[in-house]
Amino acid sequence: MSSESSDQALLYLQDLAFLIKARATEAKQDRESRSCKDLAYALGRLMAFHEVISLMQQQATAFGLPLTTLGLADIDPDRDLLR
Amino acid sequence: MLFGLATQGFAETKPLPHPSLIPSANPLCDSTLVPCLDIDDLAAHAYAHFLVLPSTDLRGSGVTIPYGVSMGLFGRLAAGISSHTSVWSIGEERSYSQGPVRFSATLLLYPFFPLRVRPDIPATGEYGSYYVPPRGLRVGLTYDHEWRVGPFDGVNTLGIATDLGTVRLVGTKAIGPFELTASVGALVDTRKQYATGEIAAQLGLYLPGVPALKLSIDAVARGVPAAVQQDFLLGLGDNPIRPQGALGLGVSYRPNARVDFGVSVTKGFGGLAPVTVIVRFLLVSFGKSYDGQAMTSLTQLGTDAAVLGVQRVKEAVENLLHEAASDFPIDPKLDDQCYIRDDDGSIMGKFGTRTAGGGFCEQDGQRVPIGQMLYRDRNSDRLCREITENPTTKLHKLRDCVLWRKGNDWLPAYQTRLNNRCELRDENGEFLGKLGERSNDGTQCRYPVSRNNGGYGTQKDVQEQPVGGIFYTDKDRSTICENPNLTRCFLKPAGGRSSLKLTNIEHGAVGFGTGIDEKAEGATQLGQNLKKLVTGRVHFGPLKEQLVEDVTEAAQTIRDPDKLLEIGKRKFNNLRQGITNWNNKPTGDKFQDAGAFAGTVAIDAAIGAATGALGRTSGELAEGAEKLGKAGKRGKQVEEVTQAVHTAEHAENIHRLGPSTKHAGFRKNYADRSASEIRRGITSLEAQIAEHEAKIANPGKFIPNWSSLDPRQQQALLEKKWPADIARQKEQRDILKGLLGREP
């Protein structure tokens, strides 16, 4: 992969991580919202984000990538998404 | 006021002869006779019930309407205010009475923690949501104070014109689909002129299959013991507080914590109404648990009833009459010491030893999760994950068994599954055999069998097994049977072999045979080459070259170069997809599929058969050999196709296939790294594996609010996510170990 492609991939991953974290935060708020009409669905959605972010972090670690580089260091799915 | 208008023309108020007991002021309680401890986290309700009173020897028919408001706080405290009005007839005369004001309170005492009890989210089943009662023991107090004030000056529940306080100690516990509630209480005149005792109980059954429906039997007895002050006794007659009792039978519909609809019938004794029919449906709720479903109107009821349908209820009742799911005791599970404990805590046996991670008990390579609730049969011979119903016979049977008992020993059940290609595969995905062909409706695999027909030789017959069926084998894969204890077996290895497992070479030969029938010669050599391919000692290069060669050869028979180019691209795309699928298969299958692929290539390469294999698969025209004699034209076509194949980005696409396969990127990431870097990777992965195993063993140590998580979250983490994380990390670790051990 060329250097340009590597840079693009990194930027893509950083933005993707940001977007997924934002969606996960929304899912958590939905789960805790009083107006949520389908709590089971909200719980399932939140768990899906927990699994995705957890998997991204573990894969990053396995690849030797610092979580800060990917923008994944500021979220702990076990702490922040399990409610 | 409305009631005052409605009762204009009625005779003056007086006590209702043969009165009915008044239901709890808490609309989350479904019993008329027994209080309950179901309390909302934060919600308020307004309700009215209808108690229909058939005529007795003391009065004509009548109706009593209890009504009131109540609210629940923090799942621990409920309070309400209510009253009731009765109207009835005696001959041509119509009468009514107004009951006292009743203040009610319920306090959940046990469990002590958490202080704020959040009720479970309603579960979702086949027929919609349903209330899931807490399974642990709950103990609480209820207090009702009947206050005669203003127009609310009727007699109290004992039929005496005084204020009355009633305190009850209530306990409730869910056991399987059943729920038992019992109470003991005292009814005390607020001036302490008399008092008496009361006991009551309810046994409820959440209907299997339709758990939103609860059937219940209720009973209450009171009036014994009784104590009355002498002066007060003289004013009331010889025996004003007499023994009374009532039996009740009810059904309630609870898609949420509240009772959306309920009907019950009670039979009273000792001066209570001989028969009372209680109907409850009029309820308006406010609170976070009832957003969007505040009202349980008749319309809503009608919709729900339509959804459920008479047939559904009928089926549910029929299920009860047959061998019902509730007949299978539930809750046996493995404890931390790998003892199999029944629901009552008794030990049924022991299975294996606890794994290092602590999440499973393991024996002979088979793992069963600790703490997972299982079903057992009546004889305690099998432990399984599911119960299924035969749609024809309505009989239930256990499915997805994980353990079976042989004498005093519990042994693992080695499962095999029949997929939609009628292949039997074990839990590792290994191919064990093919069971005929799918039936026309696709639900069964039909296979021929020979039966010994006495002295008249053998008789051919056809048997079938369901697609998706779970069957059982042993550790050596020596047979496949319908039951985990290896009875009703239907498949054994042929030719004196001891196992249904195929060696890798056999897999290759099988696949090769599939590609070109009856041309198995050289299969062993092919298998050996394929083995090199699978083990990574050779790569796809030879196959790619073979593809180019094949298409080039095929081009000699095709007149239209554009069609040739199209064929070349399509064949390549098929190859690419095939390789992708192939990489995701078990190793044995790779040999088999690779063999078939090689055979197919061989067919396509055989120009003489081009009108067969190639023509059938592509639909393209092929020309006869007599038109291939023009060397110039053939040479041009070969050149064009060769160029087409090379310019179709084959090489690049094949190169791209790497990242689309499991861990290919991971492998590539480490392929050129030093041994020390790889060792660091192994150490990191092993630390992650250990952490996940520790999470399974002690999740509360890692998840701050573990005990308050939804049980479905807990189950998903314990049984799916964390084990999957561990499996993936072990695969990655093994890849790194393999890289360390590679030849320089």
Short mmCIF file of N, CA and C in Angstrom, two decimals, chain A residues 1 31-44 46-65 76-83, chain B residues 42 121-122 124 288 291-292 663 665-667 669-670 673 681 684-685 688 691-692 695 702-706 708-710 712-714 716-717 720-722 724-725 728-729 732 736:
data_model
loop_
_atom_site.label_atom_id
_atom_site.label_comp_id
_atom_site.label_asym_id
_atom_site.label_seq_id
_atom_site.Cartn_x
_atom_site.Cartn_y
_atom_site.Cartn_z
N MET A 1 0.86 -1.19 0.00
CA MET A 1 0.00 0.00 0.00
C MET A 1 0.89 1.23 0.00
N ARG A 31 -31.30 4.12 25.12
CA ARG A 31 -31.58 3.03 26.06
C ARG A 31 -32.05 3.58 27.41
N GLU A 32 -31.52 4.74 27.77
CA GLU A 32 -31.85 5.30 29.07
C GLU A 32 -33.00 6.30 28.99
N SER A 33 -33.48 6.55 27.78
CA SER A 33 -34.52 7.57 27.61
C SER A 33 -35.86 7.10 28.15
N ARG A 34 -36.57 7.99 28.76
CA ARG A 34 -37.90 7.64 29.25
C ARG A 34 -38.89 7.44 28.11
N SER A 35 -38.61 8.08 26.99
CA SER A 35 -39.56 8.00 25.88
C SER A 35 -39.29 6.81 24.97
N CYS A 36 -38.30 6.02 25.29
CA CYS A 36 -37.97 4.87 24.45
C CYS A 36 -39.14 3.89 24.46
N LYS A 37 -39.64 3.57 23.26
CA LYS A 37 -40.83 2.71 23.19
C LYS A 37 -40.47 1.25 23.05
N ASP A 38 -39.28 0.95 22.66
CA ASP A 38 -38.89 -0.44 22.50
C ASP A 38 -37.54 -0.64 23.19
N LEU A 39 -37.62 -0.89 24.46
CA LEU A 39 -36.40 -0.99 25.26
C LEU A 39 -35.56 -2.19 24.85
N ALA A 40 -36.23 -3.27 24.44
CA ALA A 40 -35.46 -4.45 24.05
C ALA A 40 -34.62 -4.16 22.81
N TYR A 41 -35.22 -3.43 21.84
CA TYR A 41 -34.45 -3.08 20.64
C TYR A 41 -33.30 -2.15 21.01
N ALA A 42 -33.59 -1.17 21.87
CA ALA A 42 -32.55 -0.22 22.26
C ALA A 42 -31.40 -0.94 22.97
N LEU A 43 -31.75 -1.92 23.77
CA LEU A 43 -30.71 -2.67 24.47
C LEU A 43 -29.87 -3.47 23.48
N GLY A 44 -30.53 -4.09 22.51
CA GLY A 44 -29.80 -4.85 21.51
C GLY A 44 -28.88 -3.96 20.68
N LEU A 46 -27.56 -1.11 21.60
CA LEU A 46 -26.44 -0.68 22.44
C LEU A 46 -25.41 -1.80 22.56
N MET A 47 -25.88 -3.02 22.71
CA MET A 47 -24.94 -4.15 22.83
C MET A 47 -24.15 -4.34 21.53
N ALA A 48 -24.81 -4.05 20.41
CA ALA A 48 -24.09 -4.17 19.13
C ALA A 48 -22.94 -3.17 19.07
N PHE A 49 -23.20 -1.94 19.50
CA PHE A 49 -22.12 -0.95 19.50
C PHE A 49 -21.02 -1.34 20.50
N HIS A 50 -21.44 -1.89 21.62
CA HIS A 50 -20.43 -2.35 22.59
C HIS A 50 -19.51 -3.37 21.94
N GLU A 51 -20.11 -4.30 21.22
CA GLU A 51 -19.30 -5.35 20.61
C GLU A 51 -18.39 -4.80 19.51
N VAL A 52 -18.93 -3.88 18.72
CA VAL A 52 -18.13 -3.32 17.62
C VAL A 52 -16.93 -2.55 18.17
N ILE A 53 -17.18 -1.68 19.13
CA ILE A 53 -16.08 -0.87 19.65
C ILE A 53 -15.08 -1.74 20.40
N SER A 54 -15.59 -2.70 21.15
CA SER A 54 -14.68 -3.61 21.84
C SER A 54 -13.81 -4.37 20.85
N LEU A 55 -14.43 -4.84 19.76
CA LEU A 55 -13.68 -5.58 18.76
C LEU A 55 -12.64 -4.69 18.08
N MET A 56 -13.02 -3.45 17.77
CA MET A 56 -12.06 -2.53 17.14
C MET A 56 -10.86 -2.31 18.06
N GLN A 57 -11.12 -2.14 19.33
CA GLN A 57 -10.01 -1.90 20.26
C GLN A 57 -9.11 -3.13 20.36
N GLN A 58 -9.73 -4.30 20.47
CA GLN A 58 -8.92 -5.51 20.60
C GLN A 58 -8.09 -5.77 19.35
N GLN A 59 -8.70 -5.53 18.19
CA GLN A 59 -7.95 -5.73 16.95
C GLN A 59 -6.80 -4.73 16.84
N ALA A 60 -7.07 -3.51 17.28
CA ALA A 60 -5.99 -2.51 17.24
C ALA A 60 -4.83 -2.97 18.11
N THR A 61 -5.16 -3.46 19.29
CA THR A 61 -4.11 -3.95 20.19
C THR A 61 -3.37 -5.12 19.56
N ALA A 62 -4.12 -6.03 18.94
CA ALA A 62 -3.48 -7.19 18.31
C ALA A 62 -2.56 -6.77 17.18
N PHE A 63 -2.90 -5.71 16.47
CA PHE A 63 -2.07 -5.23 15.38
C PHE A 63 -0.95 -4.31 15.88
N GLY A 64 -0.93 -4.07 17.19
CA GLY A 64 0.10 -3.19 17.73
C GLY A 64 -0.16 -1.73 17.44
N LEU A 65 -1.40 -1.37 17.20
CA LEU A 65 -1.76 0.02 16.91
C LEU A 65 -2.18 0.71 18.20
N ASP A 76 -14.35 3.33 27.06
CA ASP A 76 -14.23 1.99 27.62
C ASP A 76 -15.60 1.34 27.47
N PRO A 77 -15.76 0.46 26.50
CA PRO A 77 -17.10 -0.07 26.24
C PRO A 77 -17.70 -0.77 27.46
N ASP A 78 -16.87 -1.47 28.24
CA ASP A 78 -17.43 -2.15 29.42
C ASP A 78 -17.97 -1.14 30.43
N ARG A 79 -17.28 -0.04 30.54
CA ARG A 79 -17.69 0.97 31.53
C ARG A 79 -18.77 1.91 30.97
N ASP A 80 -18.58 2.30 29.72
CA ASP A 80 -19.42 3.37 29.18
C ASP A 80 -20.67 2.88 28.45
N LEU A 81 -20.68 1.63 28.03
CA LEU A 81 -21.81 1.19 27.20
C LEU A 81 -22.63 0.07 27.82
N LEU A 82 -22.19 -0.47 28.92
CA LEU A 82 -22.97 -1.53 29.57
C LEU A 82 -23.81 -0.90 30.66
N ARG A 83 -25.06 -0.77 30.40
CA ARG A 83 -25.98 -0.20 31.40
C ARG A 83 -27.22 -1.06 31.48
N LEU B 42 -41.59 4.04 38.73
CA LEU B 42 -42.20 5.37 38.86
C LEU B 42 -43.39 5.42 37.91
N ILE B 121 -37.26 -5.32 32.15
CA ILE B 121 -37.95 -4.91 30.93
C ILE B 121 -38.83 -6.07 30.48
N PRO B 122 -40.06 -5.77 30.04
CA PRO B 122 -40.88 -6.87 29.55
C PRO B 122 -40.15 -7.64 28.47
N THR B 124 -39.90 -10.26 25.20
CA THR B 124 -40.67 -10.36 23.97
C THR B 124 -40.69 -11.81 23.53
N LYS B 288 -42.92 6.02 33.27
CA LYS B 288 -41.96 5.72 32.22
C LYS B 288 -42.10 4.30 31.68
N ASP B 291 -45.07 4.51 28.70
CA ASP B 291 -45.09 5.48 27.62
C ASP B 291 -45.66 4.85 26.37
N GLY B 292 -46.61 5.55 25.75
CA GLY B 292 -47.19 5.05 24.52
C GLY B 292 -48.23 3.97 24.70
N HIS B 663 -8.12 -13.18 9.23
CA HIS B 663 -6.80 -12.92 9.79
C HIS B 663 -5.71 -12.74 8.74
N GLY B 665 -5.00 -10.13 6.98
CA GLY B 665 -4.32 -8.86 7.23
C GLY B 665 -3.42 -8.95 8.45
N PHE B 666 -3.90 -9.67 9.45
CA PHE B 666 -3.13 -9.84 10.67
C PHE B 666 -1.82 -10.59 10.36
N ARG B 667 -1.98 -11.66 9.59
CA ARG B 667 -0.80 -12.46 9.24
C ARG B 667 0.20 -11.61 8.45
N ASN B 669 0.49 -8.44 8.45
CA ASN B 669 1.03 -7.39 9.31
C ASN B 669 2.27 -7.86 10.06
N TYR B 670 2.28 -9.16 10.40
CA TYR B 670 3.40 -9.68 11.18
C TYR B 670 4.41 -10.46 10.34
N ARG B 673 7.94 -9.15 10.37
CA ARG B 673 8.44 -8.59 11.62
C ARG B 673 9.47 -9.52 12.26
N GLY B 681 3.82 -9.68 20.40
CA GLY B 681 2.43 -9.85 19.98
C GLY B 681 1.78 -11.03 20.68
N SER B 684 1.05 -10.10 24.23
CA SER B 684 -0.11 -9.21 24.31
C SER B 684 -1.41 -9.98 24.15
N LEU B 685 -1.42 -10.91 23.19
CA LEU B 685 -2.65 -11.68 22.95
C LEU B 685 -2.95 -12.59 24.13
N GLN B 688 -4.57 -10.67 26.74
CA GLN B 688 -5.99 -10.42 26.44
C GLN B 688 -6.82 -11.67 26.68
N GLU B 691 -7.33 -12.06 30.33
CA GLU B 691 -8.29 -11.08 30.85
C GLU B 691 -9.73 -11.49 30.54
N HIS B 692 -9.96 -11.98 29.34
CA HIS B 692 -11.32 -12.41 28.99
C HIS B 692 -11.74 -13.63 29.79
N LYS B 695 -12.70 -12.40 33.04
CA LYS B 695 -14.02 -11.75 32.96
C LYS B 695 -15.14 -12.77 33.07
N PHE B 702 -14.89 -6.78 36.67
CA PHE B 702 -14.50 -5.97 35.52
C PHE B 702 -15.61 -5.01 35.07
N ILE B 703 -16.85 -5.42 35.29
CA ILE B 703 -17.98 -4.58 34.87
C ILE B 703 -18.56 -3.94 36.13
N PRO B 704 -18.47 -2.63 36.25
CA PRO B 704 -18.82 -1.98 37.52
C PRO B 704 -20.25 -2.30 37.98
N ASN B 705 -21.20 -2.32 37.08
CA ASN B 705 -22.60 -2.52 37.49
C ASN B 705 -23.12 -3.85 36.98
N TRP B 706 -22.28 -4.85 37.05
CA TRP B 706 -22.62 -6.16 36.48
C TRP B 706 -23.95 -6.69 37.00
N SER B 708 -26.56 -5.32 37.97
CA SER B 708 -27.77 -4.62 37.54
C SER B 708 -27.98 -4.68 36.03
N LEU B 709 -27.08 -5.35 35.32
CA LEU B 709 -27.27 -5.48 33.88
C LEU B 709 -28.47 -6.36 33.59
N ASP B 710 -29.07 -6.12 32.45
CA ASP B 710 -30.15 -6.98 31.99
C ASP B 710 -29.61 -8.41 31.87
N ARG B 712 -30.14 -10.57 29.78
CA ARG B 712 -29.77 -10.90 28.40
C ARG B 712 -28.41 -10.34 28.06
N GLN B 713 -28.09 -9.18 28.65
CA GLN B 713 -26.74 -8.64 28.44
C GLN B 713 -25.71 -9.57 29.07
N GLN B 714 -26.00 -9.98 30.31
CA GLN B 714 -25.06 -10.85 31.00
C GLN B 714 -24.83 -12.14 30.21
N ALA B 716 -25.31 -12.68 27.00
CA ALA B 716 -24.60 -12.45 25.73
C ALA B 716 -23.10 -12.29 25.96
N LEU B 717 -22.73 -11.60 27.03
CA LEU B 717 -21.31 -11.41 27.30
C LEU B 717 -20.65 -12.71 27.72
N LYS B 720 -21.38 -15.54 24.61
CA LYS B 720 -21.09 -15.28 23.19
C LYS B 720 -19.87 -14.40 23.01
N LYS B 721 -19.98 -13.16 23.51
CA LYS B 721 -18.93 -12.22 23.15
C LYS B 721 -17.57 -12.63 23.69
N TRP B 722 -17.48 -12.82 24.99
CA TRP B 722 -16.17 -13.10 25.56
C TRP B 722 -15.59 -14.42 25.06
N ALA B 724 -16.10 -15.67 22.18
CA ALA B 724 -15.68 -15.39 20.79
C ALA B 724 -14.39 -14.58 20.77
N ASP B 725 -14.27 -13.64 21.69
CA ASP B 725 -13.03 -12.87 21.78
C ASP B 725 -11.84 -13.80 22.06
N ARG B 728 -10.95 -15.88 18.97
CA ARG B 728 -10.25 -15.11 17.95
C ARG B 728 -8.81 -14.82 18.37
N GLN B 729 -8.64 -14.45 19.62
CA GLN B 729 -7.29 -14.13 20.08
C GLN B 729 -6.39 -15.37 20.09
N GLN B 732 -5.26 -15.84 16.56
CA GLN B 732 -4.20 -14.90 16.22
C GLN B 732 -2.88 -15.29 16.89
N LEU B 736 0.77 -16.30 15.13
CA LEU B 736 2.08 -15.74 15.48
C LEU B 736 3.05 -16.85 15.89
#
